[in-house]
Coordinates of C-alpha atoms and ligand atoms in Angstrom, one line a residue:
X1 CA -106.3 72.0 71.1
X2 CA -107.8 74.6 68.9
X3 CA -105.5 76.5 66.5
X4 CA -106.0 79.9 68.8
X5 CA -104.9 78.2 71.9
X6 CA -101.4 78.7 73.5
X7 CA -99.8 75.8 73.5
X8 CA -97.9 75.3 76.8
X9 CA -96.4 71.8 76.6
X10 CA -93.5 72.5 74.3
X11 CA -91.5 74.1 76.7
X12 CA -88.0 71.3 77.0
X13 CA -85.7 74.3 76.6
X14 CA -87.5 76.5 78.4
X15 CA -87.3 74.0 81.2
X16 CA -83.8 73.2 80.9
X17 CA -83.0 77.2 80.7
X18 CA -85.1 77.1 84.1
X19 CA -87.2 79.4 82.1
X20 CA -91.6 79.7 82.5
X21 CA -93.2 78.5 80.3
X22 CA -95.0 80.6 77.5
X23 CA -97.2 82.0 79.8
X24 CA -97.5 85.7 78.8
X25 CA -99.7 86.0 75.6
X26 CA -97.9 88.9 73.8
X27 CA -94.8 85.6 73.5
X28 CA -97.2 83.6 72.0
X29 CA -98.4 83.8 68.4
X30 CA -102.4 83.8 68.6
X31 CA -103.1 82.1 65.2
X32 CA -100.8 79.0 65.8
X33 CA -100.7 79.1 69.6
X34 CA -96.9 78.5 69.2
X35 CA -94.1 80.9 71.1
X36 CA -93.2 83.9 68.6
X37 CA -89.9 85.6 67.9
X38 CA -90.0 87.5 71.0
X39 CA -90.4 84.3 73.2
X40 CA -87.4 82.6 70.6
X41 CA -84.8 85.6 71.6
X42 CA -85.9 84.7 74.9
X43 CA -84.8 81.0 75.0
X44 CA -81.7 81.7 72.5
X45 CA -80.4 85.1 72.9
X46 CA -79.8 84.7 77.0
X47 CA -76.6 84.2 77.8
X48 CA -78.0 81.8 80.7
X49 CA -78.9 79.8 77.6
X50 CA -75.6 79.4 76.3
X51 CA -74.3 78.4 79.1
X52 CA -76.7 75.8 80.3
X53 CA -77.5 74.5 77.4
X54 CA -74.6 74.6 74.9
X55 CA -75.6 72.0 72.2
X56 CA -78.4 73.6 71.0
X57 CA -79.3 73.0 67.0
X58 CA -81.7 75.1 65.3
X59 CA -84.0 74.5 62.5
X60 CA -85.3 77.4 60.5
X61 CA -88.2 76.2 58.1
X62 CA -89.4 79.0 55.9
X63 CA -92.3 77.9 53.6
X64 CA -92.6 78.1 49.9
X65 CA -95.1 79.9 47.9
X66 CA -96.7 81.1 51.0
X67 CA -97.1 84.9 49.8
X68 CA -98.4 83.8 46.5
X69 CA -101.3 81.8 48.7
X70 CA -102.1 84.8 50.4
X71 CA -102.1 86.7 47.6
X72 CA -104.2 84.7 45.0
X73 CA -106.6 83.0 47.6
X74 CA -106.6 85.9 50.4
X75 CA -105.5 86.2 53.6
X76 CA -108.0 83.9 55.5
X77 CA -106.5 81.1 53.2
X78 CA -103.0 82.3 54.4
X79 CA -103.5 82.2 58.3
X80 CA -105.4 78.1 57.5
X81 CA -102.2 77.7 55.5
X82 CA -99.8 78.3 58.5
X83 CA -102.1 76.7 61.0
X84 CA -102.2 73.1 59.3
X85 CA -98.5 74.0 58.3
X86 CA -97.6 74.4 62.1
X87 CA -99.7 71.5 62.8
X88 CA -97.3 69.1 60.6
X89 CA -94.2 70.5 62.0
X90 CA -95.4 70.2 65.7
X91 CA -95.9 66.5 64.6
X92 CA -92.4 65.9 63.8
X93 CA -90.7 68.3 66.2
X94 CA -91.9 66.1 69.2
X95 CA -90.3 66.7 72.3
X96 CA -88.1 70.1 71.1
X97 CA -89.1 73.6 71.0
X98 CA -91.2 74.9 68.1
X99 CA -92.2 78.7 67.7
X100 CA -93.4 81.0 64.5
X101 CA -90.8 83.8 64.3
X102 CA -91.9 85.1 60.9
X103 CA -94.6 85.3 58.7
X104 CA -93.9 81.8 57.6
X105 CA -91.2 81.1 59.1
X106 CA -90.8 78.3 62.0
X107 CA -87.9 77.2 64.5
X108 CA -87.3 73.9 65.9
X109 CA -85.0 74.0 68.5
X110 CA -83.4 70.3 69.3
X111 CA -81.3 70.0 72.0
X112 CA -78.5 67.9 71.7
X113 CA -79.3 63.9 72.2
X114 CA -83.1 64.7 73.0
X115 CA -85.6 63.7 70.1
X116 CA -85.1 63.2 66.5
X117 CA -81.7 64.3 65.0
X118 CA -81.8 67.5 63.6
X119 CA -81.0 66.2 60.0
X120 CA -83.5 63.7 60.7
X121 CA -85.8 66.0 61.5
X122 CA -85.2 68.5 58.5
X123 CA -85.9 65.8 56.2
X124 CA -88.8 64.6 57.8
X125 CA -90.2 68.2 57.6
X126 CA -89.4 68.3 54.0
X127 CA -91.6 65.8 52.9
X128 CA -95.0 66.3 55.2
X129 CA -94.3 69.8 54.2
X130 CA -94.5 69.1 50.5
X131 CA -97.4 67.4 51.1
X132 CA -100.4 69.4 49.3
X133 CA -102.5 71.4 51.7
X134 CA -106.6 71.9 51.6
X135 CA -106.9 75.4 52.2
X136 CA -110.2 77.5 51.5
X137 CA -111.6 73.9 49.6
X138 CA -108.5 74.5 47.6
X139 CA -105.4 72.1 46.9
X140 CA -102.1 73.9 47.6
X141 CA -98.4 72.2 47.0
X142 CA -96.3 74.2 49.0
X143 CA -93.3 73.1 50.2
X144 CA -90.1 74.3 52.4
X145 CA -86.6 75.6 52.4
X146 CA -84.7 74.6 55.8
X147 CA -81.5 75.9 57.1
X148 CA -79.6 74.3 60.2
X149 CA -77.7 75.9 62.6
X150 CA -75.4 74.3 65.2
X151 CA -74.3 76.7 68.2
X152 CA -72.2 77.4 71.1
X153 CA -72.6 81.2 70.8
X154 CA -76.5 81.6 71.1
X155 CA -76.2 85.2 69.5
X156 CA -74.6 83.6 66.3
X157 CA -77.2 80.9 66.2
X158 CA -80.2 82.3 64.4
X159 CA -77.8 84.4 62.7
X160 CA -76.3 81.5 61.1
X161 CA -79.5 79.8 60.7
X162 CA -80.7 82.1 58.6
X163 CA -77.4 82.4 56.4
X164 CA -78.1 78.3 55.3
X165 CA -81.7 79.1 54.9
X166 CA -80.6 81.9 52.8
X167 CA -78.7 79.3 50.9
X168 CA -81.3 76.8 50.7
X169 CA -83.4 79.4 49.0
X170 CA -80.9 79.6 46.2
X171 CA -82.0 75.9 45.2
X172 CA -85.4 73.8 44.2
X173 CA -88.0 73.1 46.8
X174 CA -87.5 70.9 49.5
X175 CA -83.7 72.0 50.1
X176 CA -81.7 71.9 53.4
X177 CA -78.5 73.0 53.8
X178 CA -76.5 73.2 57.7
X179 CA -74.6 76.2 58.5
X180 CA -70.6 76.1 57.1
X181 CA -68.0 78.9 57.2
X182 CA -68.1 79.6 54.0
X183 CA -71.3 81.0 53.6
X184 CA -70.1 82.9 56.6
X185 CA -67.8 84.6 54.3
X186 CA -70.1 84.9 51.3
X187 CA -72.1 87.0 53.6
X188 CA -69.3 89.0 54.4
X189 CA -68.2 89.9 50.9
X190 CA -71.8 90.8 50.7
X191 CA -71.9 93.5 52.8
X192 CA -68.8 95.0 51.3
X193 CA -71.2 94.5 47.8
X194 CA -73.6 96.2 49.5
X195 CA -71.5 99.1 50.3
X196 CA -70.2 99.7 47.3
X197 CA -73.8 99.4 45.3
X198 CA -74.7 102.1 48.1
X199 CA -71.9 104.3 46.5
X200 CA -71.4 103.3 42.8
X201 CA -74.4 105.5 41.7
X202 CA -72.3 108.6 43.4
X203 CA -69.1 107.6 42.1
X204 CA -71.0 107.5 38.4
X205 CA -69.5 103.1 38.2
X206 CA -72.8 102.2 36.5
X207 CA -73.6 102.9 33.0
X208 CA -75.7 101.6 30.4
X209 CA -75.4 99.7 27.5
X210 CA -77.9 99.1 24.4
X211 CA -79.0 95.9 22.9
X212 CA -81.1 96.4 19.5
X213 CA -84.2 95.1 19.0
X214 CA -85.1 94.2 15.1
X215 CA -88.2 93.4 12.8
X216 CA -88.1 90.4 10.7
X217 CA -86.7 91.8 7.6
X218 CA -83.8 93.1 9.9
X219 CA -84.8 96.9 10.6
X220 CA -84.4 98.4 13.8
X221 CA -87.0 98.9 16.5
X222 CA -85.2 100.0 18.7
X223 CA -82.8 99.5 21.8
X224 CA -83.0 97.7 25.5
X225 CA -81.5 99.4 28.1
X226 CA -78.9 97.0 30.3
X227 CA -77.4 98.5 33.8
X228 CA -73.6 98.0 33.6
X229 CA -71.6 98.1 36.7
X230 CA -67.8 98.0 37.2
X231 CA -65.8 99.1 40.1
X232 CA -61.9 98.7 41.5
X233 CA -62.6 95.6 43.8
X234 CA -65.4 93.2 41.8
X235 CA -64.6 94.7 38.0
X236 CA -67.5 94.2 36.0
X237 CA -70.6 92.7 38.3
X238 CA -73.6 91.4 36.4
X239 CA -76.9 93.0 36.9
X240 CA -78.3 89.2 37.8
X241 CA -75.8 90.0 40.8
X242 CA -76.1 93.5 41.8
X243 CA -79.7 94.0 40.9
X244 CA -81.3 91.9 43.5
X245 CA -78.6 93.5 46.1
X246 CA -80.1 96.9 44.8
X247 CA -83.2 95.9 45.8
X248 CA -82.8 94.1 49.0
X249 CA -81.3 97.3 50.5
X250 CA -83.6 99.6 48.8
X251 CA -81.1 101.1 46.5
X252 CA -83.0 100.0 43.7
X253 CA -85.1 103.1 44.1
X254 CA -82.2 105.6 43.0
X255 CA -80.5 103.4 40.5
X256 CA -83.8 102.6 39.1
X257 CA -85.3 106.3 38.3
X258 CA -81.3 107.0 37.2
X259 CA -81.8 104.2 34.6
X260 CA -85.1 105.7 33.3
X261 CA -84.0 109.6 32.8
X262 CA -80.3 108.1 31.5
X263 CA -81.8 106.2 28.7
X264 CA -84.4 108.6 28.1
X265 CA -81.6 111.3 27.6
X266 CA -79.6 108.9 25.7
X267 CA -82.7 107.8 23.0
X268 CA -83.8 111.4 22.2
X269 CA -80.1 111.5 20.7
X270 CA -81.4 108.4 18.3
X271 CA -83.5 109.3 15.3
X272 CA -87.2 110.0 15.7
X273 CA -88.7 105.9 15.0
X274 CA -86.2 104.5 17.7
X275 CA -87.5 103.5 21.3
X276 CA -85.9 102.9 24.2
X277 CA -87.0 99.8 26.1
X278 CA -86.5 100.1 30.1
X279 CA -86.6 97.5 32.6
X280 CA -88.3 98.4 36.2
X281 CA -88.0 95.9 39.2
X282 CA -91.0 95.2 40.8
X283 CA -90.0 97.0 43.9
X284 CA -89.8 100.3 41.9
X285 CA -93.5 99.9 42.0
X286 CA -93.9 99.5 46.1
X287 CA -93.6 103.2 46.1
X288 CA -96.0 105.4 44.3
X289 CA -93.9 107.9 41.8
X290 CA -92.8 105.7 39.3
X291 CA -95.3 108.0 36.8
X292 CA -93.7 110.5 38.1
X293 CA -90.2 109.6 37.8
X294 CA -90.9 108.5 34.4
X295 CA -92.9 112.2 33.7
X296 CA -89.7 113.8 34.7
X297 CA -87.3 111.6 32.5
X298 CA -89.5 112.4 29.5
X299 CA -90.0 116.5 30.2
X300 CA -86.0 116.4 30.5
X301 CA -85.1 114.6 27.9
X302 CA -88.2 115.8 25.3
X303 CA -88.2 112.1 24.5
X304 CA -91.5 111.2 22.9
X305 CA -93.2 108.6 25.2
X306 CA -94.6 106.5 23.0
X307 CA -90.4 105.9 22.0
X308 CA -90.6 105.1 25.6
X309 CA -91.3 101.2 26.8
X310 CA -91.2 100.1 30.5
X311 CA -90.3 96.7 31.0
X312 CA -91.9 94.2 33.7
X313 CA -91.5 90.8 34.7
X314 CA -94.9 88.9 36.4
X315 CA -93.5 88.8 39.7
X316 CA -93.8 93.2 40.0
X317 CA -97.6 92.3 39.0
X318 CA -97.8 89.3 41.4
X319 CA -96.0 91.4 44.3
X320 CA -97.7 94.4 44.0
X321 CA -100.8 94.2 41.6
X322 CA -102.7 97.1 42.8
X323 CA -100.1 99.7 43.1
X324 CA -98.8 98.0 39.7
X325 CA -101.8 98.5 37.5
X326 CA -102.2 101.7 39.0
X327 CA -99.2 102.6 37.5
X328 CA -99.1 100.9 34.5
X329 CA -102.3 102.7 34.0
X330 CA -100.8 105.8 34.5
X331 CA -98.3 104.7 31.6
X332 CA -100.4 103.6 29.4
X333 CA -102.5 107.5 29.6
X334 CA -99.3 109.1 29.1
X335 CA -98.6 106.7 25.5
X336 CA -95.6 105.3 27.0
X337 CA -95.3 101.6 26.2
X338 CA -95.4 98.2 28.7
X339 CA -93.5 95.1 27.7
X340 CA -94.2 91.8 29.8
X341 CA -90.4 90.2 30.2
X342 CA -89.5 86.9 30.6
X343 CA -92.9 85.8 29.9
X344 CA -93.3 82.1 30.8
X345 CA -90.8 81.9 33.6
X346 CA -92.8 83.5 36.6
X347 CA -96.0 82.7 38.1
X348 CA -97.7 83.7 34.7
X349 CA -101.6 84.0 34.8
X350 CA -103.0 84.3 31.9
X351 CA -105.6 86.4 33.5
X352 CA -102.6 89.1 33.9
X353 CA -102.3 89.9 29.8
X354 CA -106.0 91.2 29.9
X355 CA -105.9 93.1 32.6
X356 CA -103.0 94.6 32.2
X357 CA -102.2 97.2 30.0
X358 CA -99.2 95.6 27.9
X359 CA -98.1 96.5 24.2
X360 CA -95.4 93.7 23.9
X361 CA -95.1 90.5 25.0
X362 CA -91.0 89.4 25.5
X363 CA -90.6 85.4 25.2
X364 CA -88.2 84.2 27.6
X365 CA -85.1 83.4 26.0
X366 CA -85.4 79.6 27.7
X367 CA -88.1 79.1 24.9
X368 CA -86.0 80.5 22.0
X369 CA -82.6 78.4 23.0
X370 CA -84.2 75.5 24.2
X371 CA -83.6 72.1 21.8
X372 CA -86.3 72.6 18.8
X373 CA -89.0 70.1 19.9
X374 CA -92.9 70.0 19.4
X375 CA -93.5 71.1 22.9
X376 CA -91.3 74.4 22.7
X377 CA -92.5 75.4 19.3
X378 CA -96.1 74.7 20.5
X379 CA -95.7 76.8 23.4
X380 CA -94.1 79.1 21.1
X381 CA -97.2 79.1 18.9
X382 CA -99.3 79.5 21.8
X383 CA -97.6 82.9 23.3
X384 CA -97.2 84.3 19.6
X385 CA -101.3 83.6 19.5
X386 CA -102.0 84.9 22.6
X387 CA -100.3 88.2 21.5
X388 CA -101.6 88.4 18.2
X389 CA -105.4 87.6 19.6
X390 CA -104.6 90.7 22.5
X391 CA -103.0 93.4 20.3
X392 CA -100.0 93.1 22.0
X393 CA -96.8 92.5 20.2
X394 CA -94.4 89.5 20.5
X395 CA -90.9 90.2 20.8
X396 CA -88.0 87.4 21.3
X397 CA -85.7 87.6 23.5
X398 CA -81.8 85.6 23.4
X399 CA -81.7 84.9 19.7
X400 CA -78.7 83.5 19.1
X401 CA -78.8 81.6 15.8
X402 CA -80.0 81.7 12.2
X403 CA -81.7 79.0 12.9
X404 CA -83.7 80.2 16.1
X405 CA -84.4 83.2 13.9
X406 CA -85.8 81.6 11.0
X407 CA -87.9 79.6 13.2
X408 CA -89.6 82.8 15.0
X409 CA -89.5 84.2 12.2
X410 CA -91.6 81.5 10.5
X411 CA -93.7 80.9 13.6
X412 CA -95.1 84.9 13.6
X413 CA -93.2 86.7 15.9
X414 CA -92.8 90.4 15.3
X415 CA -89.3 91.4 16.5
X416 CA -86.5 89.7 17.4
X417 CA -83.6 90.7 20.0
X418 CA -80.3 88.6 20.5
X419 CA -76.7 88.1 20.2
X420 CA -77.1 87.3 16.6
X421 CA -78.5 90.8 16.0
X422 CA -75.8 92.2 18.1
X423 CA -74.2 92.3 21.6
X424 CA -75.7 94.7 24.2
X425 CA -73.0 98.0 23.6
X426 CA -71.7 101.1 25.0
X427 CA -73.6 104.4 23.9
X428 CA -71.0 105.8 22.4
X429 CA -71.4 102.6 20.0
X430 CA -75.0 103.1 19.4
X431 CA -74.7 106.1 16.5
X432 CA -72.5 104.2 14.5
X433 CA -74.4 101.0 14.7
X434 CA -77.3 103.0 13.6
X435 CA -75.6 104.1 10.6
X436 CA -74.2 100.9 9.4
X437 CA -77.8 99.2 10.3
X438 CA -79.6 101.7 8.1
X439 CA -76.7 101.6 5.6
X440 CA -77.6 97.8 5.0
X441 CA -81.1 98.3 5.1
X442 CA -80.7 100.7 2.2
X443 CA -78.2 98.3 0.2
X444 CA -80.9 96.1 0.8
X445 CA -78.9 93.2 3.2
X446 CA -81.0 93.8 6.0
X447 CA -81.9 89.9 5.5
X448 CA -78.5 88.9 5.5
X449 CA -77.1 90.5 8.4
Ligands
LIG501 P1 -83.6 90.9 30.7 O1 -84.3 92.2 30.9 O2 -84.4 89.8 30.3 O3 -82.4 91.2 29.7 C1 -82.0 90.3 28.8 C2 -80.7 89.7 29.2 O4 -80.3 88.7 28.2 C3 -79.5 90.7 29.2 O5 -78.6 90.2 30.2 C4 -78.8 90.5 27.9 O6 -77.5 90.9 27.9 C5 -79.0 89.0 27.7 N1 -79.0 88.6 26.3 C6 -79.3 89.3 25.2 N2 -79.2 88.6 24.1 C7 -78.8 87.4 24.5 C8 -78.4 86.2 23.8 O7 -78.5 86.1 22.6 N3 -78.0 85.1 24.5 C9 -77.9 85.2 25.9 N4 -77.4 84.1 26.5 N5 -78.2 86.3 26.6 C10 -78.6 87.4 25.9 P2 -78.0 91.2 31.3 O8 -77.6 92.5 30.7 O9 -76.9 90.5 32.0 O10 -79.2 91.5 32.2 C11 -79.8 90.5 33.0 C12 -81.0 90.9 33.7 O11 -80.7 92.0 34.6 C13 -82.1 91.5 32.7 O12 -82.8 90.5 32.1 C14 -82.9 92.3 33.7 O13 -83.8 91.5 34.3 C15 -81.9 92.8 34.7 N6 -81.5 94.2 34.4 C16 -80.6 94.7 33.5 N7 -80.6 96.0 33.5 C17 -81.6 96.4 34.4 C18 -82.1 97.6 34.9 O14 -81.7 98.7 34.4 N8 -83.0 97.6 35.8 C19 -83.5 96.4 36.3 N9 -84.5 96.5 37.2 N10 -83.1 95.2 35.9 C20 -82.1 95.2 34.9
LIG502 MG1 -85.6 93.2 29.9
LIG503 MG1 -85.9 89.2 29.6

């Protein structure tokens, strides 16, 4: 069969749920001739379903690393991508129902007793699916995250399908987990996270607190900006929590553009050398306005903006790259500075750093706290190279001991930023930590700290 062809042959739940087959071409997905989501709510959301056919497992398989295939080897390689991918599932799924109902995102449906078990099945997927892939005279290693759904309720089916493959996504490559109550109830205390975030920006719950960011001989740089947020119900949530919340349901958008003009205001209270290092998620950069929002934060705050850094991880330039370097662009006219975070724990290209307007590199704090070996300190050596040879700086992040200091110290890296330096800390902390910092300095125990 060629890969545009509807394929009519699956059809065992259709049949059994006295349904036609996938006749009508707008049910069928025209790259990988399978049924499509439409065709899916079909066969599962019918109540003639549930009743006829009432052990009914689902198998969600969502792909790994499929975006960033699309992304770095274009879209053609993408659609060849899914068609061998649905290929190597159709192989395994046998006799039960296979459709696309995403972008790369496939259902098996297994009815009960028919065909290879469902757990069977899952792990049989796993491994063809981790198999590497030939696309555009390329080798690919993709891989896939599976979530398993038992149901008696066809409405909840999917629903729960998608809350294990949710949960699979939380672990390595190649994970499967089956539906259980308690994720049902993670989900739930979600939502009410989600409705809080909605109103914590209105009800003034998030705050910011400042981390300082030192040279060498123990001088200050400057500050980080970290989002703080405590309410009644959670107390305090961490911004690994919230953040991605904020961005799943778009509220990133507000808090983020809050965060900028906040810390703006806040740093043209500092003396006249300090900046004020801001981190941006990449979904701030979906929209254009970010230049804007940041023009605004400056005008109101008569911040300078070269005391102004933005913060980026990899992923905002892997997400978004055009809208991102237009952007960053726009920055970089206006003076205000670009710090790559977390460098070394994306999808880092190195290909990124020159075309990419950065001042700073930040190294991940995995490579400052991991166990001193050759291999860290080479890849140590290697960032702190890379930065010196590009202009940018090199900044540390997660500096926790003397020793880790010395070390980076030793090794060329231009500032350092850590608990050993001092805890991120309220605003209202910030002046007096100034003082006492530049008090040292002047007694001259800036080394000792
Ligand atoms: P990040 O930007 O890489 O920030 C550094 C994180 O490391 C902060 O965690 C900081 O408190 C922590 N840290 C600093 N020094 C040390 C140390 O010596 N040891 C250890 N173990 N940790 C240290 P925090 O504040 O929990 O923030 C976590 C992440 O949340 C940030 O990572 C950043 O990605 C995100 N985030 C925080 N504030 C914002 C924000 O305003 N906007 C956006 N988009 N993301 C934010
Ligand atoms: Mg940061
Ligand atoms: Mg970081």
């Amino acid at each position: 069969m060629a890969a545009g062809d509807c394929d009519l042959t699956t059809v065992s739940i259709a049949a059994i749920a006295g349904e036609a087959p996938i006749g009508d071409p707008t049910r069928c997905d025209p790259l990988t001739g399978l049924g499509d989501r439409r065709r899916f709510e079909e066969l599962v959301a019918g109540s003639n379903v549930t009743e006829r056919v009432p052990d009914l497992t689902l198998v969600l398989v969502d792909l790994d690393r499929f975006r960033q295939v699309n992304d770095t080897l274009g879209s053609g390689a993408g659609d060849e991508l899914l068609v061998f991918a649905a290929e190597r599932i159709r192989q395994c799924a046998g006799a039960h129902e296979l459709l696309r109902i995403g972008g790369d995102e496939f259902a098996v449906l297994c009815l009960d007793g028919v065909g290879t078990r469902p757990d069977e099945l899952a792990e049989r997927l796993v491994e063809v699916l981790s198999r590497p892939f030939l696309v555009a005279g390329q080798q690919v290693d993709v891989g896939a995250h599976i979530g398993i759904a038992a149901g008696e309720v066809a409405d909840d089916l999917l629903r729960h399908a998608e809350l294990a493959l949710g949960d699979a996504k939380q672990g390595t490559v190649g994970t499967v987990r089956t539906f259980d109550m308690a994720m049902e109830e993670r989900a739930q205390a979600r939502r009410g996270l989600e409705v809080r975030l909605r109103r914590a920006l209105a009800l003034r719950q998030l705050s910011l607190h400042y981390q300082p960011q030192v040279r060498p001989d123990g001088s200050l740089v400057g500050f980080e900006a970290l989002l703080r947020w405590r309410n009644d119900v959670d107390g305090e949530v961490p911004p690994t929590v919230f953040i991605p919340v904020a961005e799943e349901i778009g509220e990133i958008h507000a808090i983020g553009a809050w965060v900028i003009r906040h810390a703006c205001v806040e740093a043209a209270g500092w003396p006249g050398h300090l900046r004020v290092a801001v981190n941006v998620s990449p979904i701030q950069f979906e929209r254009s306005g970010l230049a804007r929002i940041v023009d605004d934060a400056l005008a109101a705050s008569g911040l300078d903006p070269s005391r102004l850094e933005i913060e980026i991880t990899e992923n905002a330039i892997l997400d978004h790259a055009e809208e991102t370097g237009r952007t960053l662009a726009q920055l970089q006219e206006r003076g205000v500075g670009i710090a790559l975070d977390d460098f070394g724990t994306g999808y880092s290209s190195l290909s990124q750093l020159a075309d990419f307007p950065f001042t700073t590199i930040k190294i991940d704090q995995s490579f400052v706290q991991a166990p001193p070996s050759e291999r860290t300190r080479s890849l140590v050596d290697a960032i702190l190279y890379l930065g010196r040879r590009l202009g940018m700086e090199t900044i540390a992040e997660g500096v926790e001991t003397e020793q880790q200091a010395q070390d980076l110290i030793e090794a060329g890296c231009d500032e350092l930023q850590g608990y050993l330096f001092a805890r991120p800390m309220p605003a209202e902390d910030v002046s007096a930590f100034i003082v006492e910092q530049t008090r040292q300095q002047r007694a001259g125990h800036g080394g000792d700290r």
